[in-house]
Coordinates of C-alpha atoms (C1' of nucleotides) in Angstrom, one line a residue:
Chain A
X12 CA 5.2 6.3 -25.5
X13 CA 4.6 4.1 -28.5
X14 CA 1.3 2.5 -29.5
X15 CA 2.1 -0.9 -28.1
X16 CA 3.0 0.4 -24.7
X17 CA 0.0 2.7 -24.7
X18 CA -2.3 -0.3 -25.3
X19 CA -0.7 -2.3 -22.5
X20 CA -0.9 0.6 -20.1
X21 CA -4.6 1.3 -20.8
X22 CA -5.5 -2.4 -20.7
X23 CA -3.7 -2.8 -17.4
X24 CA -5.6 0.2 -15.9
X25 CA -9.0 -1.0 -17.1
X26 CA -8.5 -4.7 -16.2
X27 CA -7.5 -3.4 -12.7
X28 CA -10.5 -1.1 -12.4
X29 CA -13.2 -3.3 -13.9
X30 CA -11.8 -6.8 -14.2
X31 CA -10.9 -8.8 -17.3
X32 CA -14.3 -10.0 -18.6
X33 CA -16.1 -6.7 -17.7
X34 CA -13.6 -4.7 -19.8
X35 CA -14.5 -4.5 -23.5
X36 CA -11.8 -4.2 -26.2
X37 CA -13.6 -1.1 -27.5
X38 CA -13.0 0.6 -24.2
X39 CA -9.3 -0.2 -24.3
X40 CA -9.2 1.2 -27.8
X41 CA -10.9 4.5 -26.7
X42 CA -8.7 4.8 -23.7
X43 CA -5.4 4.2 -25.6
X44 CA -6.7 6.3 -28.6
X45 CA -6.0 3.5 -31.0
X46 CA -7.9 1.7 -33.7
X47 CA -8.8 -2.0 -33.5
X48 CA -6.5 -2.9 -36.3
X49 CA -3.5 -1.5 -34.4
X50 CA -4.3 -3.5 -31.3
X51 CA -4.7 -6.8 -33.3
X52 CA -1.5 -5.9 -35.2
X53 CA 0.4 -6.3 -31.9
X54 CA -1.7 -8.8 -30.0
X55 CA -3.6 -11.7 -31.6
X56 CA -6.4 -11.6 -28.9
X57 CA -7.6 -10.0 -25.8
X58 CA -6.2 -12.9 -23.8
X59 CA -2.8 -12.4 -25.4
X60 CA -3.0 -8.7 -24.4
X61 CA -3.6 -9.7 -20.8
X62 CA -0.6 -12.0 -21.0
X63 CA 1.5 -9.0 -21.9
X64 CA 0.0 -7.0 -19.1
X65 CA 1.0 -9.7 -16.6
X66 CA 4.5 -9.8 -18.1
X67 CA 4.9 -6.1 -17.5
X68 CA 3.7 -6.5 -13.9
X69 CA 6.3 -9.3 -13.4
X70 CA 9.1 -7.1 -14.9
X71 CA 8.1 -4.0 -12.9
X72 CA 7.6 -5.4 -9.3
X73 CA 11.2 -5.3 -8.3
X74 CA 12.5 -2.0 -9.9
X75 CA 9.4 0.0 -9.0
X76 CA 8.4 -1.3 -5.6
X77 CA 10.8 -3.7 -4.0
X78 CA 14.1 -2.1 -4.9
X79 CA 13.1 1.4 -3.6
X80 CA 12.1 -0.4 -0.3
X81 CA 15.6 -1.9 -0.1
X82 CA 17.2 1.4 -0.7
X83 CA 15.1 3.3 1.9
X84 CA 15.2 0.7 4.6
X85 CA 18.5 -1.3 5.2
X86 CA 17.2 -3.5 8.0
X87 CA 15.4 -6.4 6.4
X88 CA 12.9 -7.0 9.3
X89 CA 11.9 -3.4 9.5
X90 CA 11.6 -3.4 5.7
X91 CA 9.1 -6.2 5.7
X92 CA 7.0 -4.4 8.3
X93 CA 7.3 -1.2 6.2
X94 CA 6.0 -3.1 3.2
X95 CA 2.9 -4.1 5.1
X96 CA 2.2 -0.5 5.9
X97 CA 2.9 0.5 2.3
X98 CA 0.2 -1.8 1.1
X99 CA -2.2 -0.5 3.8
X100 CA -1.4 3.1 2.7
X101 CA -1.9 2.2 -1.0
X102 CA -5.3 0.8 -0.1
X103 CA -6.2 3.9 1.9
X104 CA -5.1 6.3 -0.9
X105 CA -7.5 4.6 -3.3
X106 CA -10.5 4.6 -1.0
X107 CA -10.3 0.9 -0.5
X108 CA -10.7 0.3 -4.2
X109 CA -8.6 -1.4 -6.9
X110 CA -6.6 -3.7 -4.6
X111 CA -3.9 -6.0 -6.1
X112 CA -4.1 -6.2 -9.9
X113 CA -2.6 -9.7 -9.9
X114 CA -4.8 -11.0 -7.1
X115 CA -8.0 -9.8 -8.8
X116 CA -7.0 -11.7 -11.9
X117 CA -6.0 -14.7 -10.0
X118 CA -9.5 -15.3 -8.7
X119 CA -11.2 -14.3 -12.0
X120 CA -9.3 -16.3 -14.6
X121 CA -7.2 -19.0 -12.9
X122 CA -9.8 -21.8 -13.4
X123 CA -10.7 -20.9 -17.0
X124 CA -7.4 -19.8 -18.6
X125 CA -4.5 -22.1 -17.8
X126 CA -2.0 -20.0 -19.6
X127 CA -2.9 -16.9 -17.6
X128 CA -3.0 -18.9 -14.4
X129 CA 0.6 -19.9 -14.9
X130 CA 1.6 -16.3 -15.5
X131 CA -0.2 -15.1 -12.4
X132 CA 1.6 -17.8 -10.4
X133 CA 4.9 -16.5 -11.7
X134 CA 4.0 -13.1 -10.4
X135 CA 3.2 -14.5 -7.0
X136 CA 6.4 -16.6 -7.0
X137 CA 8.4 -13.5 -7.9
X138 CA 6.9 -11.5 -5.0
X139 CA 7.5 -14.4 -2.6
X140 CA 11.1 -14.9 -3.7
X141 CA 12.0 -11.3 -3.1
X142 CA 10.6 -11.3 0.4
X143 CA 12.2 -14.7 1.0
X144 CA 15.5 -13.1 0.2
X145 CA 14.8 -10.3 2.7
X146 CA 14.0 -12.9 5.4
X147 CA 17.2 -14.8 4.7
X148 CA 19.0 -11.5 4.9
X149 CA 17.5 -11.1 8.4
X150 CA 19.7 -14.0 9.6
X151 CA 19.6 -14.5 13.3
X152 CA 16.9 -11.9 13.8
X153 CA 14.5 -14.8 13.1
X154 CA 14.6 -18.3 14.7
X155 CA 17.0 -20.7 13.1
X156 CA 14.3 -23.3 12.5
X157 CA 11.9 -20.9 10.9
X158 CA 10.7 -21.9 7.4
X159 CA 11.4 -18.5 5.7
X160 CA 10.0 -19.5 2.4
X161 CA 6.7 -20.4 4.1
X162 CA 6.9 -17.2 6.1
X163 CA 7.3 -15.1 2.9
X164 CA 4.3 -16.9 1.3
X165 CA 2.4 -16.2 4.5
X166 CA 3.0 -12.4 4.3
X167 CA 1.7 -12.4 0.7
X168 CA -1.3 -14.4 1.9
X169 CA -2.1 -11.9 4.6
X170 CA -1.7 -8.9 2.3
X171 CA -4.1 -10.4 -0.3
X172 CA -6.6 -11.6 2.2
X173 CA -6.6 -8.3 4.1
X174 CA -7.0 -6.3 0.9
X175 CA -9.9 -8.5 -0.1
X176 CA -11.8 -7.9 3.1
X177 CA -11.0 -4.2 3.2
X178 CA -12.4 -3.7 -0.3
X179 CA -15.6 -5.5 0.7
X180 CA -15.9 -3.5 3.9
X181 CA -15.0 -0.2 2.2
X182 CA -12.7 0.4 5.2
X183 CA -9.1 -0.2 6.0
X184 CA -10.0 -1.7 9.4
X185 CA -9.8 -5.4 8.2
X186 CA -6.5 -4.8 6.6
X187 CA -5.1 -3.0 9.6
X188 CA -6.3 -5.7 12.0
X189 CA -4.7 -8.3 9.8
X190 CA -1.4 -6.5 9.6
X191 CA -1.6 -6.0 13.4
X192 CA -1.9 -9.7 13.9
X193 CA 0.9 -10.5 11.4
X194 CA 3.2 -8.0 13.2
X195 CA 2.3 -9.6 16.5
X196 CA 3.4 -13.0 15.0
X197 CA 6.6 -11.3 13.8
X198 CA 7.2 -10.0 17.3
X199 CA 6.9 -13.5 18.7
X200 CA 9.4 -14.8 16.1
X201 CA 12.0 -12.1 16.8
X202 CA 11.6 -12.6 20.5
X203 CA 12.1 -16.3 20.1
X204 CA 15.2 -15.6 17.9
X205 CA 16.6 -13.3 20.6
X206 CA 16.2 -16.0 23.2
X207 CA 17.9 -18.5 21.0
X208 CA 20.9 -16.1 20.9
X209 CA 21.0 -15.5 24.6
X210 CA 19.7 -18.6 26.3
X211 CA 21.0 -17.6 29.7
X212 CA 18.9 -14.5 30.1
X213 CA 15.4 -14.9 31.5
X214 CA 12.4 -12.6 31.8
X215 CA 10.9 -11.9 35.2
Chain B
X11 CA -37.2 -27.7 -6.0
X12 CA -39.2 -24.9 -7.3
X13 CA -38.2 -22.7 -10.2
X14 CA -36.9 -19.8 -8.2
X15 CA -34.6 -22.0 -6.1
X16 CA -33.4 -23.8 -9.2
X17 CA -32.4 -20.5 -10.8
X18 CA -30.6 -19.4 -7.7
X19 CA -28.8 -22.7 -7.5
X20 CA -27.7 -22.7 -11.1
X21 CA -26.6 -19.1 -10.9
X22 CA -24.6 -19.7 -7.8
X23 CA -22.8 -22.7 -9.4
X24 CA -22.0 -20.8 -12.6
X25 CA -20.9 -17.6 -10.9
X26 CA -18.7 -19.7 -8.7
X27 CA -17.2 -21.6 -11.7
X28 CA -16.9 -18.8 -14.2
X29 CA -17.3 -15.5 -12.4
X30 CA -20.2 -13.0 -12.6
X31 CA -19.3 -11.1 -15.8
X32 CA -18.2 -14.2 -17.7
X33 CA -21.5 -16.0 -17.0
X34 CA -24.3 -15.2 -19.5
X35 CA -27.9 -15.2 -18.5
X36 CA -28.6 -17.7 -21.4
X37 CA -26.2 -20.2 -19.7
X38 CA -28.1 -19.9 -16.4
X39 CA -31.4 -20.4 -18.2
X40 CA -30.1 -23.6 -19.9
X41 CA -28.6 -24.9 -16.7
X42 CA -31.8 -24.3 -14.7
X43 CA -34.0 -25.5 -17.5
X44 CA -36.0 -22.3 -17.4
X45 CA -37.2 -19.6 -19.9
X46 CA -36.0 -16.1 -19.7
X47 CA -39.4 -14.8 -18.9
X48 CA -39.5 -16.9 -15.7
X49 CA -36.1 -15.7 -14.6
X50 CA -37.2 -12.1 -15.1
X51 CA -40.5 -12.8 -13.3
X52 CA -38.6 -13.5 -10.1
X53 CA -35.6 -11.3 -10.5
X54 CA -35.6 -7.8 -12.2
X55 CA -32.0 -8.2 -13.4
X56 CA -28.9 -10.3 -13.4
X57 CA -27.5 -8.2 -10.6
X58 CA -30.6 -8.7 -8.4
X59 CA -30.2 -12.5 -9.0
X60 CA -26.6 -12.3 -7.7
X61 CA -28.0 -10.4 -4.6
X62 CA -30.2 -13.4 -3.9
X63 CA -27.3 -15.8 -4.4
X64 CA -25.3 -13.8 -1.8
X65 CA -28.3 -13.9 0.5
X66 CA -28.5 -17.6 0.3
X67 CA -24.8 -17.9 1.0
X68 CA -25.3 -15.8 4.1
X69 CA -28.2 -17.9 5.3
X70 CA -26.5 -21.2 4.7
X71 CA -23.0 -20.6 6.2
X72 CA -23.9 -21.4 9.8
X73 CA -26.3 -24.4 9.4
X74 CA -24.3 -26.1 6.6
X75 CA -20.7 -25.5 7.6
X76 CA -20.3 -23.9 11.1
X77 CA -22.9 -25.7 13.1
X78 CA -21.7 -29.2 12.0
X79 CA -18.2 -28.1 13.1
X80 CA -19.5 -27.1 16.5
X81 CA -21.3 -30.4 16.9
X82 CA -18.3 -32.5 15.8
X83 CA -15.7 -30.7 17.8
X84 CA -16.5 -29.4 21.3
X85 CA -13.2 -27.7 22.0
X86 CA -13.2 -24.2 20.4
X87 CA -9.5 -24.0 19.7
X88 CA -9.3 -27.4 18.1
X89 CA -12.4 -26.5 16.2
X90 CA -10.7 -23.5 14.6
X91 CA -7.7 -25.6 13.6
X92 CA -10.1 -28.2 12.2
X93 CA -11.8 -25.5 10.1
X94 CA -8.5 -24.5 8.5
X95 CA -7.9 -28.1 7.5
X96 CA -11.5 -28.3 6.2
X97 CA -10.8 -25.5 3.8
X98 CA -7.5 -27.0 2.7
X99 CA -9.4 -30.3 2.1
X100 CA -12.1 -28.6 0.1
X101 CA -9.5 -26.9 -2.1
X102 CA -7.7 -30.2 -2.6
X103 CA -11.0 -32.1 -3.5
X104 CA -11.7 -29.6 -6.2
X105 CA -8.2 -29.7 -7.7
X106 CA -7.4 -26.2 -6.5
X107 CA -10.2 -24.8 -8.5
X108 CA -13.4 -22.8 -7.4
X109 CA -12.1 -21.4 -4.2
X110 CA -14.4 -19.2 -2.0
X111 CA -17.5 -18.1 -4.0
X112 CA -17.8 -14.9 -1.8
X113 CA -14.1 -14.1 -2.1
X114 CA -14.2 -14.4 -5.9
X115 CA -17.1 -12.0 -6.1
X116 CA -15.5 -9.6 -3.6
X117 CA -12.6 -8.9 -5.9
X118 CA -14.7 -8.9 -9.1
X119 CA -17.6 -6.6 -8.3
X120 CA -16.8 -4.7 -5.0
X121 CA -15.6 -1.6 -6.8
X122 CA -18.3 -1.4 -9.5
X123 CA -21.5 -2.6 -7.6
X124 CA -21.9 -0.9 -4.2
X125 CA -25.1 -2.9 -3.4
X126 CA -23.2 -6.2 -4.0
X127 CA -20.2 -5.0 -2.1
X128 CA -22.3 -4.4 1.0
X129 CA -23.8 -7.9 0.7
X130 CA -20.4 -9.5 0.3
X131 CA -19.2 -7.5 3.4
X132 CA -22.2 -8.9 5.4
X133 CA -21.1 -12.5 4.4
X134 CA -17.5 -11.8 5.6
X135 CA -18.9 -10.2 8.8
X136 CA -21.1 -13.2 9.4
X137 CA -18.1 -15.6 9.0
X138 CA -16.0 -13.4 11.3
X139 CA -18.6 -13.2 14.0
X140 CA -19.1 -16.9 14.2
X141 CA -15.3 -17.5 14.6
X142 CA -15.2 -14.6 17.0
X143 CA -17.7 -16.4 19.1
X144 CA -15.6 -19.6 19.1
X145 CA -12.5 -17.6 20.2
X146 CA -14.5 -16.0 23.1
X147 CA -15.6 -19.5 23.9
X148 CA -12.0 -20.5 24.2
X149 CA -11.7 -18.3 27.3
X150 CA -8.4 -18.6 29.1
X151 CA -7.0 -20.9 26.4
X152 CA -6.0 -17.6 24.6
X153 CA -4.2 -14.7 26.2
X154 CA -6.4 -12.3 28.1
X155 CA -5.2 -9.2 26.2
X156 CA -5.7 -10.9 22.8
X157 CA -8.0 -9.0 20.4
X158 CA -10.2 -11.9 19.5
X159 CA -12.2 -10.0 16.9
X160 CA -9.0 -9.1 15.0
X161 CA -7.8 -12.7 15.4
X162 CA -11.1 -14.0 13.9
X163 CA -10.6 -11.6 11.0
X164 CA -7.1 -12.7 10.6
X165 CA -8.1 -16.3 10.2
X166 CA -10.5 -15.4 7.3
X167 CA -7.7 -13.3 5.8
X168 CA -5.3 -16.3 5.8
X169 CA -7.9 -18.6 4.4
X170 CA -8.8 -16.3 1.5
X171 CA -5.2 -15.3 0.8
X172 CA -4.0 -19.0 0.9
X173 CA -6.8 -20.1 -1.4
X174 CA -5.9 -17.4 -3.9
X175 CA -2.3 -18.5 -4.1
X176 CA -3.1 -22.2 -4.3
X177 CA -5.5 -21.6 -7.1
X178 CA -2.9 -19.7 -9.0
X179 CA -0.2 -22.3 -8.3
X180 CA -2.5 -25.2 -9.0
X181 CA -1.2 -26.8 -5.8
X182 CA -2.3 -26.9 -2.2
X183 CA 1.3 -26.1 -1.1
X184 CA 0.7 -22.3 -0.6
X185 CA -2.5 -23.0 1.3
X186 CA -0.7 -25.6 3.5
X187 CA 2.2 -23.4 4.2
X188 CA -0.1 -20.5 5.2
X189 CA -2.1 -22.7 7.5
X190 CA 1.1 -24.0 9.0
X191 CA 2.2 -20.5 9.8
X192 CA -1.2 -19.6 11.2
X193 CA -1.1 -22.7 13.4
X194 CA 2.4 -21.7 14.6
X195 CA 0.9 -18.3 15.6
X196 CA -1.9 -20.1 17.4
X197 CA 0.7 -22.2 19.2
X198 CA 2.5 -19.1 20.4
X199 CA -0.8 -17.6 21.6
X200 CA -1.9 -20.7 23.6
X201 CA 1.5 -21.1 25.1
X202 CA 1.4 -17.5 26.2
X203 CA -2.1 -18.1 27.7
X204 CA -0.8 -21.1 29.6
X205 CA 2.0 -19.0 31.0
X206 CA -0.4 -16.4 32.1
X207 CA -2.3 -19.0 34.0
X208 CA 0.7 -20.6 35.7
X209 CA 3.2 -17.7 36.1
X210 CA 5.4 -19.6 38.6
X211 CA 6.3 -22.5 36.3
X212 CA 9.3 -21.9 34.0
X213 CA 10.7 -23.8 31.1
X214 CA 14.3 -25.1 31.2
Chain C
dG2 C1' -68.6 -20.8 -14.2
dT3 C1' -66.1 -16.6 -13.8
dT4 C1' -62.4 -14.0 -12.5
dA5 C1' -58.2 -13.0 -10.5
dT6 C1' -53.5 -14.5 -9.4
dA7 C1' -49.1 -16.5 -10.2
dG8 C1' -46.1 -18.4 -13.3
dT9 C1' -44.5 -19.9 -18.1
dT10 C1' -43.4 -19.5 -22.9
dG11 C1' -40.0 -18.1 -26.4
dA12 C1' -39.4 -15.0 -30.1
dT13 C1' -37.6 -10.5 -30.3
dT14 C1' -35.0 -6.2 -29.3
dG15 C1' -31.0 -3.2 -29.8
dA16 C1' -26.7 -3.0 -27.8
dT17 C1' -22.3 -4.6 -27.3
dC18 C1' -19.0 -8.4 -27.8
dA19 C1' -14.2 -9.8 -29.9
dT20 C1' -12.3 -10.1 -34.2
dT21 C1' -11.3 -9.4 -39.3
dC22 C1' -9.7 -7.2 -43.4
dA23 C1' -8.8 -4.5 -47.5
dA24 C1' -7.2 -0.2 -48.2
dC25 C1' -4.0 3.2 -46.9
dC26 C1' 0.3 5.7 -45.2
dA27 C1' 5.1 6.9 -44.0
dA28 C1' 10.0 5.8 -43.7
dG29 C1' 13.9 3.4 -45.6
dC30 C1' 16.3 1.6 -49.4
dA31 C1' 17.4 0.4 -54.2
Chain D
dT20 C1' 11.2 6.4 -59.1
dG21 C1' 9.5 2.1 -57.4
dC22 C1' 9.3 -1.5 -53.8
dT23 C1' 9.2 -3.2 -49.2
dT24 C1' 8.3 -3.1 -44.4
dG25 C1' 5.8 -1.8 -40.2
dG26 C1' 2.1 0.3 -38.8
dT27 C1' -2.7 2.6 -39.2
dT28 C1' -7.5 3.2 -40.5
dG29 C1' -12.3 2.2 -39.5
dA30 C1' -16.2 0.0 -41.4
dA31 C1' -18.0 -4.6 -41.2
dT32 C1' -18.9 -9.3 -39.3
dG33 C1' -21.6 -12.7 -36.8
dA34 C1' -22.1 -14.0 -32.2
dT35 C1' -23.6 -13.1 -27.9
dC36 C1' -25.3 -9.9 -24.4
dA37 C1' -29.1 -8.6 -20.9
dA38 C1' -33.7 -7.6 -21.0
dT39 C1' -38.7 -7.2 -22.8
dC40 C1' -43.4 -8.6 -23.6
dA41 C1' -47.7 -10.2 -25.4
dA42 C1' -49.8 -14.5 -25.3
dC43 C1' -50.7 -18.5 -22.8
dT44 C1' -51.6 -21.9 -18.8
dA45 C1' -52.5 -23.7 -14.3
dT46 C1' -54.4 -23.0 -9.8
dA47 C1' -57.4 -21.1 -6.5
dA48 C1' -61.2 -18.1 -4.8
dC49 C1' -65.8 -17.0 -5.0

DNA sequence: GTTATAGTTGATTGATCATTCAACCAAGCA
DNA sequence: TGCTTGGTTGAATGATCAATCAACTATAAC
């Protein structure tokens, strides 16, 4: 890996573990085994470095997380449910630490750094668009009148909110309970969709 | 207001606006119009000061936000829906900035400061317990088998996740869409509860 | 009036902060 | 061989960081 990529990788890891403000440039330099001059040769500032970290997150979401999901699970609704479990598992594997690198930055820098805010937003939009695609792919498995864009947003909302509480609790319980509720909502939606398709059938 | 309270108030405001790491003690001193010796007379460290800020959040949630809600809206289900709108309104009034002071800190310091993490958790638990109480109060308006504790957690999850995305987007749309979905879930639950109460009646 | 207690003052500490820069080096090309 | 380009070195900068502390003041107790 070349110097530039090594800097981005180290910065990404440290920003994720410690946050943006709490991470010193000196620590990034040590971690990447690079001198300060090299870092400032590639990036004009610490903020610009974070911009590149966010760019790399944006570029990697689909090929590294979403595309493998598509290949391992053909049914779009099951795939969405699987994704929820994947996030819960990720949280568990890390002992309820770290969480979402983009979400962390969203709350830390959105108000004070407009440029970064917009890049974070693009990351969220990208995530939402992919899931939106899956939900459209689900076709009649979801109710016809269901706002699938809003539903995709809602899934991200629940993932981020659940992760936040689980990190604070030091336990996966809040995340699991949130996912349980979201799945119960999904159940209601798919049941409604099934009824729309077969309006004659009735439950006892 | 005495010196100690002035320090806590200024610290709370600045931590909320800029984050914990990004806020310097010198800025707090200037804001509170206090000398450093005074601050360190009351609080042994910046971290201890944040602990007191979190204590004050914990003490103020019920009397300042939840109790007024209870007094203005007697029906517990309507009250929960009203609370969602209240958070959306708060976000809007602040131009999609600030967000939840506890949520911000949860993502910034949970991993690195165990003491603070536990205090943040207590704030979330407090919030959840109050809403859990409301949902129990709702009685048969919700399905008998519904996990009301998990549902209370879920509402907090959606609030925090929605606020995060709205701050990143600089727009209330993500928050509104998330609340819309949550209300639709609530609708499904109350409809189910109504059916449990009147099992004979059927829809066309 | 004396003495203790609680709180205030603000200069000072050494560490760490992000950033700069002149010197240096290796590879490619003339 | 000399020149250019892209990258590296690491000491140095001034600002800001959290925290300290000895001196000082106001209040209350006796």
